[in-house]
């Protein structure tokens, strides 16, 4: 006997269900294959497999975390899955690699954080659309000849950051932009040390209310299992995996999933829908439209990178703000 749906750890919602008794209960069709015309049971529910061995067993639940065991004679198998009962359309938008605006606050002696053109534009998006964003930050600016670090920021902006923390949050990303794959290849064991450094700095210059746990790591990868566990224990409940990871997952089970739960680290693993600096506006709009129409796609994760907003950056994108808008 083999369970084909849900996959182990898969996130399911109302789009997977033929019936739904209430907003807090899902009737999940457990689909699988076994011997033809065999009895498949789960608790008090029993179904007979078809002549080709396929079966569908209805499993109604009001629990977020589920562990379902099926039996067919002496054959027993189980599957774990998680339920999302929230049918609202929602998003998480992040901007990676932030350190330029922090460097400028110090260098230009700005009176307000919004004297910086980049933060001023983000506030314009908030005022216009109710936009909310997480800025994933570095401690060190790899592009600054004076080797700027956030230790040079005093506390003059702390209250202003906290006053805007309902829509503007700061999170850990890495110690610095370089080297590439810092926690996948370079020095994965350094992640806890760097995390504590960056988050303590954010608390100091931007306030506790501004700090939030990240949902994505610099270059995605965390090779050290203890470091990955540290992140989960530090409040990182969602972990964004790379496109290659999801391609491999598709190859394993033959279909896409909305998200999946990693039981080892107690984190919901997500897919990044797009990166703004990687596509022209027309493609971004199409990706958003496709996601909006996809059955069950109630939430999306997407983002961009700070540096493409700055004219001095070698890969500056003049229309970056237009894409964000």
XYZ file of N, CA and C in Angstrom, residues 9-249:
723
model
N 4.359 15.597 5.077
C 4.651 16.980 5.410
C 3.928 18.009 4.567
N 3.133 17.587 3.601
C 2.490 18.533 2.680
C 1.482 19.426 3.395
N 1.434 20.685 2.954
C 0.420 21.613 3.441
C -0.818 21.486 2.556
N -1.970 21.252 3.159
C -3.218 21.139 2.405
C -4.182 22.223 2.884
N -5.112 22.598 1.998
C -6.152 23.559 2.369
C -7.451 23.187 1.658
N -8.406 24.101 1.673
C -9.743 23.801 1.148
C -9.717 23.394 -0.316
N -8.705 23.833 -1.082
C -8.664 23.538 -2.516
C -8.453 22.058 -2.788
N -7.933 21.335 -1.816
C -7.702 19.904 -1.983
C -8.930 19.072 -1.626
N -9.939 19.714 -1.049
C -11.054 18.980 -0.461
C -12.321 19.103 -1.305
N -13.061 18.011 -1.398
C -14.328 18.035 -2.140
C -15.446 18.621 -1.296
N -15.354 18.472 0.017
C -16.348 19.044 0.926
C -15.636 19.715 2.083
N -16.305 20.673 2.693
C -15.770 21.352 3.860
C -16.928 21.675 4.789
N -16.927 21.072 5.968
C -18.042 21.239 6.884
C -18.068 22.614 7.533
N -16.884 23.152 7.823
C -16.815 24.455 8.467
C -15.479 25.098 8.125
N -15.312 26.373 8.539
C -14.078 27.094 8.243
C -12.888 26.530 9.004
N -13.152 25.724 10.033
C -12.071 25.149 10.823
C -12.059 23.632 10.768
N -12.578 23.077 9.668
C -12.481 21.638 9.458
C -12.290 21.353 7.980
N -11.339 20.504 7.666
C -11.086 20.085 6.297
C -11.327 18.591 6.174
N -11.999 18.191 5.087
C -12.173 16.774 4.775
C -11.190 16.418 3.666
N -10.065 15.875 4.066
C -8.946 15.638 3.157
C -9.078 14.262 2.516
N -9.074 14.182 1.187
C -9.147 12.873 0.524
C -7.770 12.196 0.528
N -7.604 11.168 1.347
C -6.345 10.423 1.378
C -6.368 9.456 0.198
N -5.520 9.700 -0.778
C -5.505 8.885 -1.991
C -4.265 7.991 -2.017
N -4.458 6.782 -2.515
C -3.330 5.864 -2.591
C -3.607 4.697 -3.513
N -2.746 3.698 -3.430
C -2.883 2.517 -4.278
C -2.446 1.289 -3.477
N -3.167 0.197 -3.680
C -2.852 -1.062 -3.008
C -3.313 -2.208 -3.915
N -3.570 -3.387 -3.374
C -4.098 -4.485 -4.172
C -5.518 -4.168 -4.636
N -5.938 -4.697 -5.797
C -7.310 -4.458 -6.273
C -8.349 -5.031 -5.312
N -9.455 -4.310 -5.188
C -10.617 -4.762 -4.411
C -10.261 -5.130 -2.962
N -9.372 -4.338 -2.378
C -8.938 -4.586 -1.001
C -9.602 -3.583 -0.062
N -9.749 -3.973 1.196
C -10.326 -3.095 2.202
C -9.224 -2.245 2.840
N -9.424 -0.920 2.785
C -8.476 0.028 3.371
C -9.188 0.763 4.487
N -8.590 0.770 5.687
C -9.264 1.334 6.854
C -8.433 2.410 7.523
N -9.151 3.368 8.108
C -8.556 4.393 8.966
C -9.553 4.635 10.087
N -9.269 4.139 11.287
C -10.221 4.245 12.376
C -11.488 3.478 12.041
N -12.626 4.188 12.101
C -13.909 3.544 11.829
C -14.302 3.598 10.360
N -13.478 4.224 9.524
C -13.806 4.397 8.107
C -13.079 3.339 7.283
N -13.831 2.651 6.409
C -13.262 1.630 5.527
C -13.764 1.853 4.112
N -12.848 1.772 3.151
C -13.214 1.858 1.740
C -12.630 0.662 1.013
N -13.173 0.377 -0.170
C -12.673 -0.711 -1.001
C -11.920 -0.137 -2.183
N -10.720 -0.601 -2.413
C -9.945 -0.116 -3.548
C -10.579 -0.554 -4.861
N -10.320 0.206 -5.909
C -10.875 -0.089 -7.230
C -10.136 -1.253 -7.880
N -10.591 -1.634 -9.065
C -9.985 -2.772 -9.767
C -8.527 -2.522 -10.130
N -8.138 -1.235 -10.197
C -6.730 -0.929 -10.465
C -5.946 -0.695 -9.174
N -6.594 -0.877 -8.033
C -5.929 -0.753 -6.747
C -5.980 0.636 -6.131
N -6.476 1.626 -6.859
C -6.530 2.973 -6.309
C -7.657 3.105 -5.296
N -7.489 3.998 -4.349
C -8.535 4.242 -3.354
C -8.477 5.692 -2.886
N -9.609 6.172 -2.372
C -9.709 7.496 -1.751
C -10.462 7.333 -0.447
N -9.825 7.738 0.636
C -10.431 7.609 1.953
C -10.614 8.999 2.543
N -11.845 9.401 2.865
C -12.069 10.743 3.417
C -11.614 10.836 4.868
N -10.861 11.894 5.154
C -10.360 12.085 6.519
C -10.665 13.526 6.933
N -11.615 13.707 7.835
C -12.015 15.038 8.272
C -11.260 15.415 9.546
N -10.716 16.621 9.551
C -9.878 17.041 10.670
C -10.025 18.527 10.949
N -9.867 18.886 12.203
C -9.812 20.283 12.613
C -8.455 20.601 13.222
N -7.488 19.717 13.023
C -6.143 19.882 13.578
C -5.189 20.428 12.518
N -4.285 21.278 12.942
C -3.254 21.774 12.029
C -2.290 20.642 11.685
N -1.833 19.921 12.687
C -0.881 18.825 12.473
C -1.611 17.490 12.536
N -1.397 16.652 11.533
C -2.111 15.389 11.416
C -1.144 14.255 11.102
N -1.409 13.114 11.745
C -0.647 11.896 11.479
C -1.662 10.776 11.278
N -1.846 10.355 10.032
C -2.909 9.421 9.665
C -2.306 8.052 9.358
N -2.874 7.021 9.955
C -2.412 5.649 9.722
C -3.503 4.845 9.019
N -3.145 4.211 7.914
C -4.061 3.368 7.149
C -3.625 1.914 7.272
N -4.607 1.019 7.243
C -4.294 -0.405 7.270
C -5.036 -1.116 6.145
N -4.373 -2.101 5.594
C -4.965 -2.946 4.553
C -4.482 -4.362 4.829
N -5.301 -5.128 5.547
C -4.843 -6.419 6.038
C -3.720 -6.210 7.037
N -2.582 -6.841 6.797
C -1.431 -6.654 7.673
C -0.532 -5.506 7.226
N -0.898 -4.889 6.107
C -0.113 -3.773 5.561
C -0.548 -2.475 6.243
N 0.382 -1.789 6.861
C 0.086 -0.546 7.575
C 1.052 0.539 7.098
N 0.518 1.727 6.824
C 1.362 2.858 6.424
C 0.761 4.144 6.963
N 1.611 5.150 7.129
C 1.173 6.413 7.717
C 1.637 7.587 6.860
N 0.970 8.731 7.057
C 1.383 9.973 6.416
C 1.112 11.125 7.374
N 2.023 12.086 7.391
C 1.850 13.301 8.178
C 1.597 14.467 7.233
N 0.693 15.345 7.614
C 0.451 16.544 6.816
C -0.058 17.657 7.721
N -0.012 18.881 7.211
C -0.474 20.041 7.976
C -1.588 20.736 7.215
N -2.524 21.327 7.959
C -3.690 21.986 7.363
C -3.607 23.500 7.531
N -3.968 24.208 6.480
C -4.096 25.667 6.516
C -5.574 25.991 6.372
N -6.178 26.514 7.420
C -7.604 26.804 7.421
C -7.920 28.236 6.974
N -6.899 29.038 6.778
C -7.084 30.456 6.461
C -7.269 30.632 4.955
N -8.421 31.148 4.536
C -8.701 31.303 3.109
C -8.426 32.716 2.591
N -7.871 33.590 3.433
C -7.568 34.950 2.979
C -6.387 34.951 2.004
N -6.410 35.900 1.072
C -5.254 36.131 0.217
C -4.247 36.973 1.002
N -2.986 36.500 1.089
C -2.014 37.208 1.888
C -0.604 36.983 1.315
N 0.323 37.818 1.748
C 1.674 37.749 1.190
C 2.704 38.103 2.254
N 3.944 37.714 1.980
C 5.090 38.178 2.743
C 6.087 38.721 1.731
N 6.436 39.992 1.872
C 7.419 40.594 0.968
C 8.671 40.943 1.760
N 9.807 40.494 1.259
C 11.084 40.769 1.909
C 12.023 41.449 0.925
N 12.977 42.199 1.465
C 14.070 42.759 0.666
C 15.371 42.306 1.306
N 16.199 41.637 0.515
C 17.458 41.072 1.010
C 18.610 42.063 0.891
N 19.701 41.735 1.595
C 21.013 42.375 1.452
C 21.033 43.833 1.894
N 20.221 44.201 2.855
C 20.164 45.604 3.276
C 21.358 45.987 4.138
N 22.059 47.012 3.685
C 23.109 47.660 4.472
C 23.430 49.046 3.912
N 23.133 49.280 2.633
C 23.420 50.572 2.016
C 22.675 51.704 2.727
N 21.396 51.508 3.008
C 20.633 52.592 3.627
C 21.125 52.867 5.043
N 21.564 51.824 5.748
C 22.106 52.010 7.092
C 23.425 52.773 7.042
N 24.241 52.448 6.054
C 25.505 53.149 5.835
C 25.237 54.626 5.543
N 24.233 54.892 4.726
C 23.922 56.280 4.353
C 23.408 57.090 5.533
N 22.609 56.471 6.407
C 22.112 57.189 7.580
C 23.261 57.766 8.394
N 24.340 56.990 8.513
C 25.512 57.429 9.272
C 26.325 58.453 8.489
N 26.559 58.144 7.215
C 27.429 58.995 6.406
C 26.816 60.371 6.159
N 25.505 60.411 5.929
C 24.833 61.667 5.609
C 24.263 62.371 6.839
N 24.352 61.744 8.000
C 23.841 62.335 9.249
C 22.366 62.743 9.113
N 21.564 61.861 8.521
C 20.151 62.173 8.313
C 19.447 62.380 9.659
N 18.514 63.333 9.664
C 17.708 63.559 10.863
C 16.617 62.504 10.999
N 16.091 62.065 9.857
C 15.033 61.060 9.837
C 15.465 59.896 8.953
N 14.995 58.695 9.276
C 15.313 57.557 8.414
C 14.724 57.751 7.028
N 13.654 58.547 6.935
C 13.002 58.740 5.645
C 13.616 59.865 4.830
N 14.705 60.446 5.338
C 15.524 61.318 4.494
C 16.315 60.481 3.498
N 16.412 59.199 3.763
C 17.010 58.264 2.813
C 15.982 57.942 1.736
N 16.357 58.092 0.466
C 15.403 57.971 -0.640
C 14.783 56.576 -0.726
N 15.541 55.578 -0.371
C 15.077 54.183 -0.445
C 13.971 53.934 0.578
N 14.197 54.308 1.837
C 13.159 54.147 2.844
C 11.978 55.061 2.570
N 12.252 56.230 2.015
C 11.157 57.152 1.667
C 10.242 56.522 0.626
N 10.823 55.799 -0.333
C 9.994 55.148 -1.347
C 9.182 54.012 -0.743
N 9.800 53.239 0.142
C 9.057 52.160 0.788
C 7.891 52.716 1.605
N 8.095 53.861 2.255
C 6.998 54.479 3.004
C 5.895 54.944 2.053
N 6.279 55.417 0.876
C 5.282 55.811 -0.124
C 4.425 54.609 -0.528
N 5.054 53.450 -0.711
C 4.297 52.241 -1.029
C 3.357 51.879 0.118
N 3.838 52.042 1.341
C 2.981 51.757 2.498
C 1.801 52.719 2.545
N 2.060 53.996 2.366
C 0.989 54.988 2.423
C -0.031 54.785 1.305
N 0.431 54.314 0.147
C -0.452 54.131 -1.006
C -1.238 52.830 -0.940
N -0.568 51.745 -0.565
C -1.167 50.416 -0.681
C -1.336 49.672 0.651
N -0.810 50.225 1.743
C -0.771 49.449 2.976
C 0.341 48.420 2.969
N 1.323 48.637 2.120
C 2.462 47.720 1.923
C 3.206 47.464 3.232
N 3.563 46.193 3.479
C 4.387 45.810 4.618
C 5.593 45.037 4.108
N 6.746 45.222 4.781
C 7.979 44.663 4.251
C 8.935 44.317 5.385
N 9.719 43.275 5.154
C 10.823 42.917 6.043
C 12.133 43.174 5.312
N 13.020 43.937 5.940
C 14.337 44.209 5.378
C 15.351 43.291 6.051
N 15.878 42.353 5.285
C 16.873 41.412 5.794
C 18.253 42.057 5.711
N 18.922 42.191 6.845
C 20.074 43.082 6.928
C 21.396 42.366 7.178
N 22.472 43.072 6.784
C 23.840 42.670 7.072
C 24.388 43.499 8.238
N 25.481 43.017 8.804
C 26.235 43.778 9.800
C 27.309 44.622 9.117
N 27.914 44.087 8.064
C 29.069 44.711 7.410
C 28.756 45.017 5.953
N 29.200 46.183 5.474
C 29.014 46.574 4.079
C 30.258 46.214 3.280
N 30.164 45.179 2.467
C 31.306 44.695 1.680
C 31.728 45.683 0.601
N 30.855 46.628 0.260
C 31.141 47.560 -0.831
C 31.726 48.882 -0.340
N 31.812 49.062 0.960
C 32.270 50.332 1.514
C 33.777 50.299 1.743
N 34.536 51.244 1.162
C 35.997 51.244 1.360
C 36.399 51.453 2.819
N 35.495 52.028 3.605
C 35.791 52.255 5.022
C 35.290 51.116 5.914
N 34.800 50.042 5.279
C 34.348 48.847 6.013
C 33.287 49.180 7.066
N 32.239 49.832 6.617
C 31.140 50.194 7.521
C 30.541 48.950 8.173
N 30.233 49.082 9.453
C 29.430 48.088 10.163
C 28.329 48.823 10.909
N 27.274 48.105 11.246
C 26.145 48.755 11.916
C 26.486 49.196 13.338
N 27.654 48.797 13.844
C 28.076 49.283 15.160
C 28.288 50.793 15.161
N 28.402 51.392 13.954
C 28.604 52.837 13.838
C 27.302 53.629 13.930
N 26.155 52.931 13.937
C 24.862 53.606 14.043
C 24.573 53.885 15.509
N 24.243 55.137 15.825
C 23.842 55.406 17.205
C 22.341 55.152 17.351
N 21.774 55.510 18.471
C 20.376 55.159 18.770
C 19.388 56.269 18.426
N 19.825 57.276 17.678
C 18.947 58.417 17.405
C 17.707 58.036 16.578
N 17.791 56.944 15.801
C 16.673 56.554 14.929
C 15.772 55.487 15.557
N 16.105 55.047 16.735
C 15.425 53.909 17.349
C 13.923 54.135 17.489
N 13.519 55.274 18.015
C 12.087 55.525 18.228
C 11.350 55.630 16.900
N 11.995 56.180 15.872
C 11.345 56.304 14.565
C 11.165 54.933 13.916
N 12.155 54.072 14.043
C 11.996 52.707 13.555
C 10.822 52.034 14.260
N 10.769 52.146 15.570
C 9.708 51.480 16.329
C 8.336 52.057 16.011
N 8.271 53.364 15.745
C 6.998 53.993 15.394
C 6.446 53.459 14.074
N 7.321 52.928 13.221
C 6.903 52.410 11.911
C 6.979 50.886 11.834
N 7.112 50.250 12.994
C 7.302 48.804 13.012
C 6.029 48.026 12.681
N 4.886 48.706 12.544
C 3.672 48.007 12.119
C 3.757 47.598 10.649
N 4.672 48.223 9.883
C 4.806 47.864 8.464
C 6.254 47.668 8.024
N 7.216 48.163 8.817
C 8.626 48.089 8.446
C 9.381 47.322 9.524
N 9.905 46.147 9.165
C 10.629 45.315 10.114
C 12.032 45.016 9.579
N 12.941 44.747 10.506
C 14.302 44.366 10.158
C 14.573 42.957 10.666
N 15.337 42.196 9.895
C 15.645 40.811 10.254
C 17.090 40.487 9.898
N 17.572 39.420 10.454
C 18.909 38.909 10.129
C 18.948 38.359 8.705
N 20.078 38.601 8.021
C 20.302 37.951 6.728
C 21.653 37.249 6.691
N 22.711 37.954 7.069
C 24.052 37.362 7.149
C 24.985 38.406 7.745
N 26.206 38.007 8.001
C 27.205 38.966 8.496
C 27.492 40.009 7.429
N 27.636 39.561 6.176
C 28.006 40.444 5.080
C 27.558 39.815 3.770
N 27.614 40.576 2.681
C 27.197 40.026 1.393
C 28.121 38.912 0.925
N 29.399 39.031 1.190
C 30.375 38.032 0.768
C 31.007 37.369 1.991
N 31.373 36.089 1.865
C 31.389 35.253 0.658
C 29.999 34.730 0.313
N 29.885 34.199 -0.913
C 28.649 33.550 -1.322
C 28.438 32.279 -0.509
N 27.190 31.887 -0.369
C 26.818 30.679 0.381
C 27.520 30.625 1.756
N 27.395 31.700 2.540
C 28.147 31.740 3.800
C 27.806 30.599 4.747
N 26.526 30.222 4.810
C 26.115 29.196 5.764
C 25.819 27.860 5.081
N 26.134 27.813 3.775
C 26.036 26.557 3.049
C 27.396 25.933 2.816
N 28.395 26.800 2.521
C 29.729 26.287 2.202
C 30.834 26.967 3.012
N 30.761 28.293 3.145
C 31.894 29.048 3.682
C 32.157 28.756 5.155
N 31.179 29.073 6.007
C 31.360 28.830 7.444
C 30.002 28.595 8.092
N 29.367 27.461 7.783
C 28.016 27.193 8.291
C 27.923 27.208 9.815
N 29.023 26.862 10.485
C 28.998 26.815 11.945
C 28.957 28.211 12.573
N 29.214 29.258 11.775
C 29.237 30.634 12.273
C 27.848 31.261 12.361
N 26.841 30.582 11.827
C 25.517 31.199 11.746
C 24.988 31.668 13.101
N 24.980 30.860 14.153
C 24.456 31.353 15.437
C 25.177 32.606 15.936
N 26.495 32.631 15.799
C 27.268 33.793 16.226
C 26.872 35.032 15.439
N 26.759 34.899 14.115
C 26.389 36.030 13.270
C 24.945 36.471 13.530
N 24.072 35.496 13.737
C 22.664 35.809 14.013
C 22.548 36.644 15.288
N 23.236 36.249 16.313
C 23.163 36.979 17.579
C 23.768 38.367 17.455
N 24.821 38.504 16.661
C 25.433 39.817 16.440
C 24.465 40.755 15.719
N 23.909 40.292 14.598
C 23.030 41.147 13.791
C 21.747 41.492 14.546
N 21.138 40.512 15.199
C 19.874 40.790 15.896
C 20.088 41.679 17.118
N 21.218 41.538 17.809
C 21.482 42.434 18.943
C 21.700 43.862 18.452
N 22.316 44.001 17.287
C 22.487 45.320 16.690
C 21.135 45.937 16.314
N 20.265 45.150 15.706
C 18.934 45.662 15.338
C 18.185 46.127 16.584
N 18.238 45.337 17.633
C 17.587 45.741 18.888
C 18.145 47.075 19.389
N 19.448 47.252 19.248
C 20.100 48.452 19.783
C 19.717 49.706 19.000
N 19.840 49.666 17.658
C 19.627 50.893 16.887
C 18.208 51.042 16.342
N 17.402 49.949 16.330
C 16.053 50.040 15.771
C 14.969 49.588 16.733
N 15.323 48.949 17.829
C 14.341 48.594 18.840
C 13.795 47.186 18.704
N 13.393 46.647 19.844
C 12.847 45.289 19.905
C 11.627 45.132 19.014
N 10.771 46.155 18.952
C 9.534 46.076 18.172
C 9.810 45.972 16.680
N 10.976 46.408 16.252
C 11.321 46.388 14.817
C 11.880 45.042 14.386
N 12.447 44.309 15.325
C 13.080 43.027 15.004
C 12.034 41.952 14.726
N 12.280 41.165 13.681
C 11.399 40.039 13.356
C 12.272 38.879 12.871
N 11.795 37.677 13.060
C 12.538 36.518 12.572
C 12.520 36.498 11.046
N 13.606 36.097 10.405
C 13.636 36.024 8.937
C 12.838 34.827 8.426
N 12.578 34.812 7.126
C 11.981 33.643 6.477
C 12.900 33.099 5.384
N 14.045 33.758 5.179
C 14.959 33.339 4.118
C 16.384 33.632 4.552
N 17.306 32.746 4.167
C 18.717 32.919 4.470
C 19.476 33.397 3.224
N 20.594 34.051 3.456
C 21.459 34.503 2.373
C 21.924 33.290 1.571
N 21.594 33.253 0.269
C 21.876 32.122 -0.613
C 21.153 30.837 -0.162
N 20.069 30.983 0.568
C 19.155 29.899 0.932
C 19.739 28.883 1.924
N 20.920 28.382 1.669
C 21.395 27.163 2.317
C 21.860 27.371 3.760
N 21.531 26.368 4.596
C 22.105 26.237 5.938
C 22.555 24.786 6.061
N 23.845 24.567 5.969
C 24.375 23.199 5.899
C 24.460 22.545 7.268
N 24.684 23.330 8.291
C 24.875 22.796 9.632
C 23.532 22.559 10.314
N 23.241 21.319 10.680
C 21.943 20.978 11.266
C 21.708 21.693 12.595
N 22.750 21.833 13.390
C 22.595 22.535 14.659
C 22.268 24.007 14.443
N 22.823 24.607 13.389
C 22.521 25.995 13.071
C 21.078 26.145 12.595
N 20.629 25.170 11.798
C 19.234 25.197 11.342
C 18.289 25.061 12.546
N 18.621 24.199 13.475
C 17.816 24.050 14.684
C 17.846 25.334 15.510
N 19.009 25.975 15.566
C 19.140 27.248 16.276
C 18.182 28.288 15.699
N 18.087 28.344 14.386
C 17.176 29.299 13.743
C 15.730 29.043 14.152
N 15.337 27.784 14.140
C 13.966 27.443 14.527
C 13.698 27.826 15.972
N 14.648 27.555 16.843
C 14.486 27.882 18.248
C 14.529 29.382 18.503
N 15.083 30.129 17.553
C 15.144 31.589 17.664
C 13.926 32.272 17.051
N 12.939 31.481 16.599
C 11.691 32.053 16.106
C 11.484 31.987 14.610
N 12.417 31.376 13.865
C 12.263 31.264 12.416
C 11.347 30.077 12.112
N 10.062 30.330 12.035
C 9.079 29.260 11.846
C 8.874 28.897 10.384
N 9.318 29.764 9.466
C 9.238 29.491 8.028
C 10.641 29.553 7.431
N 10.911 28.649 6.496
C 12.241 28.554 5.889
C 12.068 28.450 4.375
N 12.623 29.414 3.645
C 12.489 29.438 2.188
C 13.555 28.569 1.543
N 13.100 27.622 0.730
C 14.018 26.741 0.007
C 14.205 27.238 -1.426
N 15.311 26.833 -2.045
C 15.668 27.292 -3.385
C 14.786 26.651 -4.449
N 14.827 27.226 -5.636
C 14.048 26.691 -6.759
C 14.471 25.257 -7.082
N 15.780 24.984 -6.985
C 16.270 23.632 -7.254
C 15.665 22.632 -6.264
N 15.527 23.027 -5.037
C 14.936 22.164 -4.015
C 13.523 21.755 -4.423
N 12.735 22.718 -4.908
C 11.352 22.421 -5.281
C 11.276 21.625 -6.581
N 12.244 21.812 -7.461
C 12.314 20.974 -8.660
C 12.561 19.516 -8.287
N 13.440 19.296 -7.330
C 13.712 17.931 -6.867
C 12.477 17.344 -6.183
N 11.756 18.173 -5.444
C 10.543 17.708 -4.767
C 9.490 17.300 -5.797
